XYZ file of N, CA and C in Angstrom:
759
model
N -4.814 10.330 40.125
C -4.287 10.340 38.760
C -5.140 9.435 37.879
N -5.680 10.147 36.787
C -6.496 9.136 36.072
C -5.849 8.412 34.994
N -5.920 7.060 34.457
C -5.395 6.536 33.889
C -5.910 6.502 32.420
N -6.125 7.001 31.297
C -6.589 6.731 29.902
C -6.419 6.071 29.064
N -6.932 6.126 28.106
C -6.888 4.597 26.790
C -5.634 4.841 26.146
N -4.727 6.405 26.205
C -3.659 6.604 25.294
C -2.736 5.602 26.157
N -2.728 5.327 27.621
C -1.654 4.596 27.702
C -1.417 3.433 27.222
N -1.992 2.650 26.687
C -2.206 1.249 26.497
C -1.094 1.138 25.043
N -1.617 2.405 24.387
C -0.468 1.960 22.890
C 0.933 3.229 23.326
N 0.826 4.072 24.724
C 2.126 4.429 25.076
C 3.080 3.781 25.315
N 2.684 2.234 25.825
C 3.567 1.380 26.710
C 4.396 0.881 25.839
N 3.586 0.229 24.588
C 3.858 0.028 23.659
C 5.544 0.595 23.139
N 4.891 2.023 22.871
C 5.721 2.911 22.605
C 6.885 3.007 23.245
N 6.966 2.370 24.459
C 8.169 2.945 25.498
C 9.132 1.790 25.264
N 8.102 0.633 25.315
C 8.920 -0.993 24.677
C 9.773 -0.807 23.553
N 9.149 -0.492 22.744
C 10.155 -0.002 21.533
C 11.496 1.341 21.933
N 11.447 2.075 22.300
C 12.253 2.679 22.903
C 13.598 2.063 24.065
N 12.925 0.607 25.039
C 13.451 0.472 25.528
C 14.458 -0.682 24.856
N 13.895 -1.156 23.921
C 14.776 -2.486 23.191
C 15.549 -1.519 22.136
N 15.656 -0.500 21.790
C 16.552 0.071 21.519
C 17.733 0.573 22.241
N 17.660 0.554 22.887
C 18.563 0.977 24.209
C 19.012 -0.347 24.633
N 18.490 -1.468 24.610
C 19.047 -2.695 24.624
C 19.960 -2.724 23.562
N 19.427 -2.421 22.577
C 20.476 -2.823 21.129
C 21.577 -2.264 21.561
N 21.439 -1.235 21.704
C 22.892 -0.449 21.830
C 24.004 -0.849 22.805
N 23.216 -1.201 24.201
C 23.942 -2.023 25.178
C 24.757 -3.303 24.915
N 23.851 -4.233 24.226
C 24.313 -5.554 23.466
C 25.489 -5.560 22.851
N 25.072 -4.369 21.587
C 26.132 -4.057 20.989
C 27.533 -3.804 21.248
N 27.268 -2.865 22.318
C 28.603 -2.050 23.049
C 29.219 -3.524 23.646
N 28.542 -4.464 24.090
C 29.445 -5.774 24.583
C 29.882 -6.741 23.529
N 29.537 -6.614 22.211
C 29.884 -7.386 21.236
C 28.939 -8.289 21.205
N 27.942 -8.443 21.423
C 26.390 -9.470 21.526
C 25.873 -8.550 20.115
N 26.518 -8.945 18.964
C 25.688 -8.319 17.527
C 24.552 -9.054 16.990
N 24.333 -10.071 17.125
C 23.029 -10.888 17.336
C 21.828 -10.660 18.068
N 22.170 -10.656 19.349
C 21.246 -10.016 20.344
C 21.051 -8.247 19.807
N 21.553 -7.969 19.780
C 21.623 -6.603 19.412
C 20.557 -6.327 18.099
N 21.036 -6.907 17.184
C 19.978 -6.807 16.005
C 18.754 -7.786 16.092
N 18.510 -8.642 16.982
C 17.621 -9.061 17.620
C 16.482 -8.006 18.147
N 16.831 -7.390 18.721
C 16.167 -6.490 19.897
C 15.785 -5.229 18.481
N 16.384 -4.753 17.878
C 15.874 -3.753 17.154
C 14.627 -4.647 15.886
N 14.267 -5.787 15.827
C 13.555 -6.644 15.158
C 12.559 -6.533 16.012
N 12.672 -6.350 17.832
C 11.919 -6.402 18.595
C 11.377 -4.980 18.671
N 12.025 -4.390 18.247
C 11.806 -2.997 18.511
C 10.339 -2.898 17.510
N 10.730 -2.936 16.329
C 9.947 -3.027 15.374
C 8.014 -4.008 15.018
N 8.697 -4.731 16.133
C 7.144 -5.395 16.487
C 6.623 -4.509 17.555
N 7.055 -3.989 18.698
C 6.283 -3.109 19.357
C 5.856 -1.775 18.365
N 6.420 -1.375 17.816
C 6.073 0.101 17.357
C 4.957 -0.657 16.078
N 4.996 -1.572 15.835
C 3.603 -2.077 14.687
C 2.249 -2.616 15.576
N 2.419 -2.667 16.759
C 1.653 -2.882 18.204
C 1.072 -1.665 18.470
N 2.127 -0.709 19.015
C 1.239 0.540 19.059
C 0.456 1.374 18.413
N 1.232 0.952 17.108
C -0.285 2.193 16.226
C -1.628 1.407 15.927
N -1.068 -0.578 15.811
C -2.418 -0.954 16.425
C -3.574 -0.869 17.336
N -2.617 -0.319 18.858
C -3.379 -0.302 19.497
C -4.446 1.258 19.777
N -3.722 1.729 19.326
C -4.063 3.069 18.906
C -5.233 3.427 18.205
N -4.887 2.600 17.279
C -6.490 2.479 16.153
C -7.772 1.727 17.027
N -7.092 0.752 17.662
C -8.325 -0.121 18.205
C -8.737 0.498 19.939
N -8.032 1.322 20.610
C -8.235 2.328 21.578
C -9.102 3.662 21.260
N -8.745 3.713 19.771
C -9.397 5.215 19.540
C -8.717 6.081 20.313
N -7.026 5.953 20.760
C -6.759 6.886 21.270
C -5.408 7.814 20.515
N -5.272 8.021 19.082
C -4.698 8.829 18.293
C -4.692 10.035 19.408
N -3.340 10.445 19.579
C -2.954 12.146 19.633
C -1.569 12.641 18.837
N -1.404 13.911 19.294
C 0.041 14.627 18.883
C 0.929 13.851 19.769
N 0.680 13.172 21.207
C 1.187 12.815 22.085
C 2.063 11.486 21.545
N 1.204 11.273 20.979
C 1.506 9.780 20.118
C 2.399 10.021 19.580
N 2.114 10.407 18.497
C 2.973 10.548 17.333
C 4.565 11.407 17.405
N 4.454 12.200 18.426
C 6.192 13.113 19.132
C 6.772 11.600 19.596
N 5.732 10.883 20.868
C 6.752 10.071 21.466
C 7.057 8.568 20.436
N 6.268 8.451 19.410
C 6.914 7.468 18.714
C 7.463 7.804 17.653
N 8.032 8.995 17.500
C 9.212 9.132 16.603
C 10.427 9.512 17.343
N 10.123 9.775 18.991
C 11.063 9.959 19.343
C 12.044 8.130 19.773
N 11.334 7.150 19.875
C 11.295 6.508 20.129
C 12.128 5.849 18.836
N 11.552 5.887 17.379
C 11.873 5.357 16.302
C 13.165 5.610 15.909
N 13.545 7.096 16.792
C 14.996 7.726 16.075
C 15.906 6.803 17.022
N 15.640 6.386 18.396
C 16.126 5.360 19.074
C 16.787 4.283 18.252
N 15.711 3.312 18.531
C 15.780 1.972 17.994
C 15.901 1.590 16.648
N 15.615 2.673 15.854
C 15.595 2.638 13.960
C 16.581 3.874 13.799
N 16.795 4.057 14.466
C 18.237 5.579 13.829
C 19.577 5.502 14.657
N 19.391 5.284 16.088
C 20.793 5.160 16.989
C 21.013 4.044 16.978
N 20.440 2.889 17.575
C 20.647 1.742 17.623
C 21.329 1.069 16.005
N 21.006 0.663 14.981
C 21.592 0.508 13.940
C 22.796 1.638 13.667
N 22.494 2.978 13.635
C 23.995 2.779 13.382
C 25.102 3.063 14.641
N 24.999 2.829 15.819
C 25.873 2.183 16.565
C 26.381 0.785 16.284
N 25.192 -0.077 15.714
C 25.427 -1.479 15.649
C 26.861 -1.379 14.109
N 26.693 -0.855 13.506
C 26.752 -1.264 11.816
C 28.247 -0.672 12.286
N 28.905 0.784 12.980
C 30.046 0.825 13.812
C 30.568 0.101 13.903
N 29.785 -0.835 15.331
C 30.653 -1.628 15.940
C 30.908 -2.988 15.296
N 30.616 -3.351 14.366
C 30.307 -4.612 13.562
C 31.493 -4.646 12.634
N 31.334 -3.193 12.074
C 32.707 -3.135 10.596
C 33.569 -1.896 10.460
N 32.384 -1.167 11.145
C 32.691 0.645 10.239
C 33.793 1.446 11.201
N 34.109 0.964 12.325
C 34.563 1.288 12.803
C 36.144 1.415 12.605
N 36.695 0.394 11.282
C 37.793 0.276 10.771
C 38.284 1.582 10.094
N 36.535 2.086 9.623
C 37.255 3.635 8.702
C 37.419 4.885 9.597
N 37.699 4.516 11.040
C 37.698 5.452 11.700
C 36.875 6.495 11.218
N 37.089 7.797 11.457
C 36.199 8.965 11.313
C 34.985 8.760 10.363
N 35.604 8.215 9.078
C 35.214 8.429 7.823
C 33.490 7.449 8.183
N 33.952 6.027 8.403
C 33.009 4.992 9.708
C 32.010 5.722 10.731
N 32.364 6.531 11.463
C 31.702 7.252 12.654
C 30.844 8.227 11.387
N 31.167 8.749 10.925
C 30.248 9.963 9.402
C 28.900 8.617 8.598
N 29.796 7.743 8.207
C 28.645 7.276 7.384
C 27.812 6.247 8.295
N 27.999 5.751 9.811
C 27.392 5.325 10.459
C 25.544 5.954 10.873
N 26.705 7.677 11.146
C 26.024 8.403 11.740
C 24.591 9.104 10.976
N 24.903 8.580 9.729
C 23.788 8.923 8.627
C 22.579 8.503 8.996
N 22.911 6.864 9.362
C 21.397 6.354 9.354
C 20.541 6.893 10.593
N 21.130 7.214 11.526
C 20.555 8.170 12.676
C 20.208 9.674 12.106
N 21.035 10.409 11.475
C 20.685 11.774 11.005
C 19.547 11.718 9.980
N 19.652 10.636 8.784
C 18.621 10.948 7.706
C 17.576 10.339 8.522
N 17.786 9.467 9.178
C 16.152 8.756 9.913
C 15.643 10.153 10.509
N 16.140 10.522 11.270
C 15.470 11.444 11.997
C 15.069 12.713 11.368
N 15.574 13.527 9.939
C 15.242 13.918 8.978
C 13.989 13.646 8.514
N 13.895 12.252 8.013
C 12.477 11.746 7.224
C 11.730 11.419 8.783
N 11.567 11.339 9.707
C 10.450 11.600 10.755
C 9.750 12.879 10.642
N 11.033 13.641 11.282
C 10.483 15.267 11.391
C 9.840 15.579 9.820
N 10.419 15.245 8.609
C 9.583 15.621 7.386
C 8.018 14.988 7.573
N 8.297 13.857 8.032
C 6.681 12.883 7.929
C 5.884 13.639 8.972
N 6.287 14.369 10.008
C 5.572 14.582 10.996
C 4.400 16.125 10.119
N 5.320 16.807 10.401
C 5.050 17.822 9.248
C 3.836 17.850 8.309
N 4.227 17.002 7.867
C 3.188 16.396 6.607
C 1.977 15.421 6.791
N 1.967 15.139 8.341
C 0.809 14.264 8.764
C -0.266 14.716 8.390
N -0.693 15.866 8.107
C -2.241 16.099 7.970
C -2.456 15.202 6.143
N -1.800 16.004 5.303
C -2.090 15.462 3.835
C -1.274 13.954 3.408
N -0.946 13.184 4.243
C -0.605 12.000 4.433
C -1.041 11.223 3.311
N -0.681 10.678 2.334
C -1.236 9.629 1.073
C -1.257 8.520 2.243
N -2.282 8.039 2.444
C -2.536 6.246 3.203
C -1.786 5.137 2.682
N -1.930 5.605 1.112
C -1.668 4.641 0.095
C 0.039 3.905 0.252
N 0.822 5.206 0.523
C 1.998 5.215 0.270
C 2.980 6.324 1.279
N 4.241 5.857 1.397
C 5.019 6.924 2.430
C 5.930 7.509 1.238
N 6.064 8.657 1.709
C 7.186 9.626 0.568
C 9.254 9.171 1.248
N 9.672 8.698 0.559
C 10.798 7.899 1.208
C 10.455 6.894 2.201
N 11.856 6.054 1.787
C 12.261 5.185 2.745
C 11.442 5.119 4.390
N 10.718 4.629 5.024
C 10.519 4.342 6.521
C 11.537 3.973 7.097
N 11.844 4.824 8.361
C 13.262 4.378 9.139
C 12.923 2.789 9.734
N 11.624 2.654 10.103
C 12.002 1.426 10.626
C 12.626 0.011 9.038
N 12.261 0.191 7.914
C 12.164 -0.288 7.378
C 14.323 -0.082 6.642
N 14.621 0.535 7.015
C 16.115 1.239 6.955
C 16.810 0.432 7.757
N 16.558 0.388 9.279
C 17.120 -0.240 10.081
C 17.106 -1.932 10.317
N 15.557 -2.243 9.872
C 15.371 -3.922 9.104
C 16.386 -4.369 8.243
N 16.694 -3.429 7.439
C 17.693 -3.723 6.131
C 18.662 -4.209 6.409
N 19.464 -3.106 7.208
C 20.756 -2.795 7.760
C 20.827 -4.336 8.701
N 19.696 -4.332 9.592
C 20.100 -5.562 10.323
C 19.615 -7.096 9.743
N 18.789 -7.033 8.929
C 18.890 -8.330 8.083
C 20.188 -8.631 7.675
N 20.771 -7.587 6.695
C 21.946 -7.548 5.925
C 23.078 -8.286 7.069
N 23.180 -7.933 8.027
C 24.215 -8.325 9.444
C 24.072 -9.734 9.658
N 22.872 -9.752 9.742
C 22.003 -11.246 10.513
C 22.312 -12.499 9.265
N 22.396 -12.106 8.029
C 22.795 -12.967 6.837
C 24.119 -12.797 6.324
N 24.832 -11.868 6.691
C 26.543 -12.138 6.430
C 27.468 -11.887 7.441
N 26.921 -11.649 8.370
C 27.718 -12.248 9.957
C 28.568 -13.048 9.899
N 30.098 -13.203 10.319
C 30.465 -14.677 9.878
C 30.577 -14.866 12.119
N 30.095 -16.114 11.933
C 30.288 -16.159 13.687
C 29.844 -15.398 14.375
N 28.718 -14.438 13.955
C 27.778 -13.409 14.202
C 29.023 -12.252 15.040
N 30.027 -12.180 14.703
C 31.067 -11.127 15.212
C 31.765 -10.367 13.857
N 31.462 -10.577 12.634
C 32.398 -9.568 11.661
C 32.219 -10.139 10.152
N 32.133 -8.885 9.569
C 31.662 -9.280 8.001
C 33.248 -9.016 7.508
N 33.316 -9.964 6.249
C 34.235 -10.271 5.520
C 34.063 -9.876 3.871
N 35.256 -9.846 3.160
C 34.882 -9.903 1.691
C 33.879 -8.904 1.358
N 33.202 -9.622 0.229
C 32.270 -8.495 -0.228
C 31.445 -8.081 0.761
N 30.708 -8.475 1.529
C 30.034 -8.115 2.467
C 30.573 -7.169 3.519
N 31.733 -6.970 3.960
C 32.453 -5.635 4.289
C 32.568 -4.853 3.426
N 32.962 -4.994 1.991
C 32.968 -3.607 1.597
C 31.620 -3.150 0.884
N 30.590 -3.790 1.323
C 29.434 -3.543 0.946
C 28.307 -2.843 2.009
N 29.060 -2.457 3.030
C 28.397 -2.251 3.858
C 28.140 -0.962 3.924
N 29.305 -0.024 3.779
C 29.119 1.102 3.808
C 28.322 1.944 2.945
N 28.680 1.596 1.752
C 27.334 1.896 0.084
C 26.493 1.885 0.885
N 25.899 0.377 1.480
C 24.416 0.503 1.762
C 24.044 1.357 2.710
N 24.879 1.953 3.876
C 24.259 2.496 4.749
C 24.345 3.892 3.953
N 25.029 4.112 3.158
C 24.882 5.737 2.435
C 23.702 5.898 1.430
N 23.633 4.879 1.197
C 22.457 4.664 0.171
C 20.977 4.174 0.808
N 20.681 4.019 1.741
C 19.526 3.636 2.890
C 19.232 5.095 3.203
N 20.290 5.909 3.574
C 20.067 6.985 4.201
C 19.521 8.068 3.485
N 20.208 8.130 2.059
C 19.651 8.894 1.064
C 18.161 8.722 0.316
N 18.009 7.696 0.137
C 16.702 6.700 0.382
C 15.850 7.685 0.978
N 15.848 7.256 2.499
C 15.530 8.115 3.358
C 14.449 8.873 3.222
N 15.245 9.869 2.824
C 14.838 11.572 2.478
C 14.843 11.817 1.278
N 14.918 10.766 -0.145
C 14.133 10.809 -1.330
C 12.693 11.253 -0.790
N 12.102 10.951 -2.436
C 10.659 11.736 -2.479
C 10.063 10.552 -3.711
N 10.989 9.367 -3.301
C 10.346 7.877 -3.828
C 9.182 7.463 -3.003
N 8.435 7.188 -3.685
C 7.030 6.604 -3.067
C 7.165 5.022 -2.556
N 6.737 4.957 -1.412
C 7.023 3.324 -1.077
C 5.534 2.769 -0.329
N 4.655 1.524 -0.773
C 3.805 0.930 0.084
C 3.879 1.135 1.250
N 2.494 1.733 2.061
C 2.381 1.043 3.222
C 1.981 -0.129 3.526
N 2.316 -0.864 4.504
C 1.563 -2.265 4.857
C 0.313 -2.082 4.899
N -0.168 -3.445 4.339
C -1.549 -3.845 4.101
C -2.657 -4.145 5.055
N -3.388 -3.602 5.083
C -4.267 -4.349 6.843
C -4.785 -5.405 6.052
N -4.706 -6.733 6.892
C -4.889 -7.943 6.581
C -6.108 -7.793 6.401
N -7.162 -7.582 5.596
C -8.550 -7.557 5.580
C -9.337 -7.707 4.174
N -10.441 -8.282 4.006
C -11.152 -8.205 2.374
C -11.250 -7.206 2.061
N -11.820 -6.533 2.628
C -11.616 -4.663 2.139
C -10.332 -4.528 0.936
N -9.186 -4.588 1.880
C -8.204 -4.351 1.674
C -7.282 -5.401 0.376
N -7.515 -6.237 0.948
C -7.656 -7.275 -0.706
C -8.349 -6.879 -1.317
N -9.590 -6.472 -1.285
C -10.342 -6.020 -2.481
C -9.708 -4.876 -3.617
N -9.339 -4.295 -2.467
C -8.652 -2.717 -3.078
C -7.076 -2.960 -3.477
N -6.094 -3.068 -2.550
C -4.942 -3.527 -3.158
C -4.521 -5.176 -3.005
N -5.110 -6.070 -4.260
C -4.960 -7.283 -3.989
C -3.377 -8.026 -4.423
N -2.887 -7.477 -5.544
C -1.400 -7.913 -5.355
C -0.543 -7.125 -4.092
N -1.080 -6.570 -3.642
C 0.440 -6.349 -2.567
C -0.446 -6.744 -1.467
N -1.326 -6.764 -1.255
C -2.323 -7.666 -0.251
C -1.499 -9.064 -0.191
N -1.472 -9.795 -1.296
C -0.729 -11.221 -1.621
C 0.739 -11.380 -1.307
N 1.084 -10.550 -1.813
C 2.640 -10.374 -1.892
C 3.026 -10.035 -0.549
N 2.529 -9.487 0.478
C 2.982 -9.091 1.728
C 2.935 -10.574 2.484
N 1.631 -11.152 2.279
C 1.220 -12.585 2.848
C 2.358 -13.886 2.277
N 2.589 -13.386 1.378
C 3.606 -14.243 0.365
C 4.835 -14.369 1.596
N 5.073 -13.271 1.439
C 6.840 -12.726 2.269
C 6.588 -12.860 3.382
N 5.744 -12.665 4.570
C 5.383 -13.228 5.868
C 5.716 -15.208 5.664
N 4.883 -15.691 4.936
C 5.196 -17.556 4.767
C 6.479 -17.208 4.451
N 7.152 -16.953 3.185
C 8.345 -17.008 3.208
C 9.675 -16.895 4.261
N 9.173 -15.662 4.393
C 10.382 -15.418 6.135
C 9.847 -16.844 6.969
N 8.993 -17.041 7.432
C 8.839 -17.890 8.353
C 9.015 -19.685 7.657
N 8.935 -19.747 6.487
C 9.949 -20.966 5.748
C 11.239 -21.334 5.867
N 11.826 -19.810 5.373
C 13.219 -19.726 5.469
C 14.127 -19.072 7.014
N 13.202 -19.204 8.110
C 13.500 -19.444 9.093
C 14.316 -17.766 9.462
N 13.978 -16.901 8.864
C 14.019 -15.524 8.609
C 15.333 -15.270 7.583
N 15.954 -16.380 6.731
C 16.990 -16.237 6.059
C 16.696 -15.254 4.658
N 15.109 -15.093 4.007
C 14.956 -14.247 3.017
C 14.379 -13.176 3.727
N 14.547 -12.428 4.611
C 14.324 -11.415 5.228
C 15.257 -10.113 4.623
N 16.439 -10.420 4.048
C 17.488 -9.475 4.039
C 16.424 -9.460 2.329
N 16.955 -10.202 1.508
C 16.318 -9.995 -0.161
C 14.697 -9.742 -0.049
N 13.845 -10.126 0.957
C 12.758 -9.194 0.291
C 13.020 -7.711 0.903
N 13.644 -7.213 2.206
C 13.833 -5.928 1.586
C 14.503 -5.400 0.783
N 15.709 -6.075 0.342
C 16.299 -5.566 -1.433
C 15.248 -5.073 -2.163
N 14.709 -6.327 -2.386
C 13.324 -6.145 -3.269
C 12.579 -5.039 -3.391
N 12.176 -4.423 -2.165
C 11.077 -3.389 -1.591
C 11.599 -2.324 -1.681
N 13.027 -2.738 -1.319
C 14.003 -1.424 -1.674
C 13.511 -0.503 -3.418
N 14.221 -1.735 -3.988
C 14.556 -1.835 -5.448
C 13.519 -1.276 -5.800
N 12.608 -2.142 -5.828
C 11.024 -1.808 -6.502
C 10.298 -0.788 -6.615
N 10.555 -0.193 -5.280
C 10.118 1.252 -5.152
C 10.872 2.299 -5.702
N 12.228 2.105 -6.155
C 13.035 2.862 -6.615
C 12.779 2.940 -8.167
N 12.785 1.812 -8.658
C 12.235 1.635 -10.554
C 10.975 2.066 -10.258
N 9.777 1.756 -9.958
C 8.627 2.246 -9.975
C 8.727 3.738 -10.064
N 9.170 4.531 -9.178
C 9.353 5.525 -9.281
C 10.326 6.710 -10.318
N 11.406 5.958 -10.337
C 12.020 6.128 -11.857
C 11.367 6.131 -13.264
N 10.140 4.854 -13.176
C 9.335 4.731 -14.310
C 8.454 5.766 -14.536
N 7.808 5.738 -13.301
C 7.215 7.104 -13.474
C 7.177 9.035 -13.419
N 8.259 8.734 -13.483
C 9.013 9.531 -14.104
C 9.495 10.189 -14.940
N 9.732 8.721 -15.994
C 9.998 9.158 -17.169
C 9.045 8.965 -18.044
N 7.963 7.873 -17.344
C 6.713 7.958 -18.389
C 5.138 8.453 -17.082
N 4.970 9.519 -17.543
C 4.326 10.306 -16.018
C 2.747 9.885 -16.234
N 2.045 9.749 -17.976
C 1.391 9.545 -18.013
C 0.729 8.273 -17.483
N 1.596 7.237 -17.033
C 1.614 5.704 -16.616
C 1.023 5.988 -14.886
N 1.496 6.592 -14.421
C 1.883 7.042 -13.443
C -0.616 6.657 -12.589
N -0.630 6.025 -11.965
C -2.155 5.845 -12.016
C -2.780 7.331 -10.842
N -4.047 7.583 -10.827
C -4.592 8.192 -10.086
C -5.031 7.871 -8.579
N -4.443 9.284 -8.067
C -4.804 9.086 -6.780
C -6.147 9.734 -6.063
N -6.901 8.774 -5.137
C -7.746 8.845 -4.164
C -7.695 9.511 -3.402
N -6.602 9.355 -2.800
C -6.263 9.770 -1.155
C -5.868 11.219 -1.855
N -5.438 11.805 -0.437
C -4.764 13.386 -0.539
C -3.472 13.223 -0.605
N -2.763 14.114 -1.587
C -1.203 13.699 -1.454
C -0.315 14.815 -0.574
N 0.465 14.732 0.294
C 1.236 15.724 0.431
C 1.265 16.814 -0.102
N 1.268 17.715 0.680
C 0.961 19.835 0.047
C 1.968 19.497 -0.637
N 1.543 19.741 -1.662
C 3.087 20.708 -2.741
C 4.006 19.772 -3.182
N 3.954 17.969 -3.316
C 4.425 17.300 -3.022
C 4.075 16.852 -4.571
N 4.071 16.235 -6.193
C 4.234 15.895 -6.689
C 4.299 14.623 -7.186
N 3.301 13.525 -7.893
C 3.489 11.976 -7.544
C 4.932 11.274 -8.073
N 5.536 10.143 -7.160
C 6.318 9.612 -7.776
C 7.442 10.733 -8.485
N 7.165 11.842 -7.670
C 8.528 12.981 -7.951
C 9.923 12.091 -7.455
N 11.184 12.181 -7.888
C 12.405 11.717 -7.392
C 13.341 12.598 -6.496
């Protein structure tokens, strides 16, 4: 059996898969900490593998099936099992429906992204990123946790909006940054969000990951007015380089 360079960012791939499946376990015991822990973990392996991928030179279709199958895991089941067992579970059915979103629209905007891999904008993803959905969801937990076992007050009844509104997100046709490769190149070319990403890395690690939940508000937000703006003023709207999505429209809503 010969061994190849794709395995190196597969393993990767499987890590992330498997700390999703942790989450869910955690969860199911009431460990909601650990639980949204592990899908944070999740999220550093799957930013590992497409590293390693690039620096293997070993890109396939192989890739890209098993790390979305992987993503619908740990960024689509795992969160909303967690967000369930945490609050939602009070609205019975109604709870189990809007839980179940962030798993259905995640896996929605995969299969759309997959699709669309060939005319891919570099620049930018068309909706919400699930992993970036499931960050939210579990920042949001990780900062109004009370006793890391149950949200209260506004933060319970705020929970559910957000997961309906993450999900719809989703599978918009809002344009959102991709991450920046840390590089002069790349400063050269996009130097405020070059900064601003470096900004929010010191920050999280200042605030000991406590502004983790508000800069994705932020990223949320931002991408949502940006796109609204351009919208209504299209001419603003700047030119693109890259190839955009077939049939796909800039900063369409």
């Amino acid at each position: 059996m010969r061994i190849t360079r794709a395995v190196v960012p597969t393993l990767f791939t499987v890590l992330n898969m498997f700390c999703g499946l942790l989450s869910i376990v955690q969860a199911s015991e009431g460990a909601f900490v650990n639980a949204s822990y592990f899908i944070l973990l999740a999220g550093l392996f799957d930013a590992l593998d497409g590293m390693m991928a690039r620096l293997t030179k070993s890109s396939s279709q192989f890739g890209v099936e098993i790390d979305s199958l992987s993503d619908v895991v740990s960024f689509g089941a795992a969160p909303a099992f967690l967000v369930y067992k945490v609050h939602l579970h009070h609205y019975q059915e109604w709870g189990l429906i809007i839980s179940s979103l962030l798993m259905i629209m995640g896996g929605i905007r995969l299969a759309r992204f997959n699709v669309q891999l060939v005319g891919f904008d570099k620049d930018y993803f068309t909706g919400l990123p699930i992993p970036s959905s499931a960050f939210a969801v579990v920042s949001y937990l990780l900062t109004f946790m009370v006793d890391g076992q149950r949200l209260e007050g506004t933060a319970a009844v705020m929970l559910a909006p957000l997961c309906v509104a993450l999900s719809l997100i989703m599978v918009s046709k809002i344009k959102y940054d991709t991450l920046p490769k840390l590089s002069s190149k790349e400063l050269r070319k996009h130097p405020v969000r070059t900064i601003s990403f470096v900004f929010s890395l010191l920050l999280i690690l200042f605030t000991k990951g406590e502004a983790l939940f508000y800069l994705f508000a932020l990223f949320i937000l931002f991408g949502a007015a940006r796109s609204a703006y351009y919208w209504l003023v299209p001419s603003a709207q700047p030119v693109r380089t890259q190839p955009e999505e077939a049939g796909t429209p800039s900063y369409d809503i």
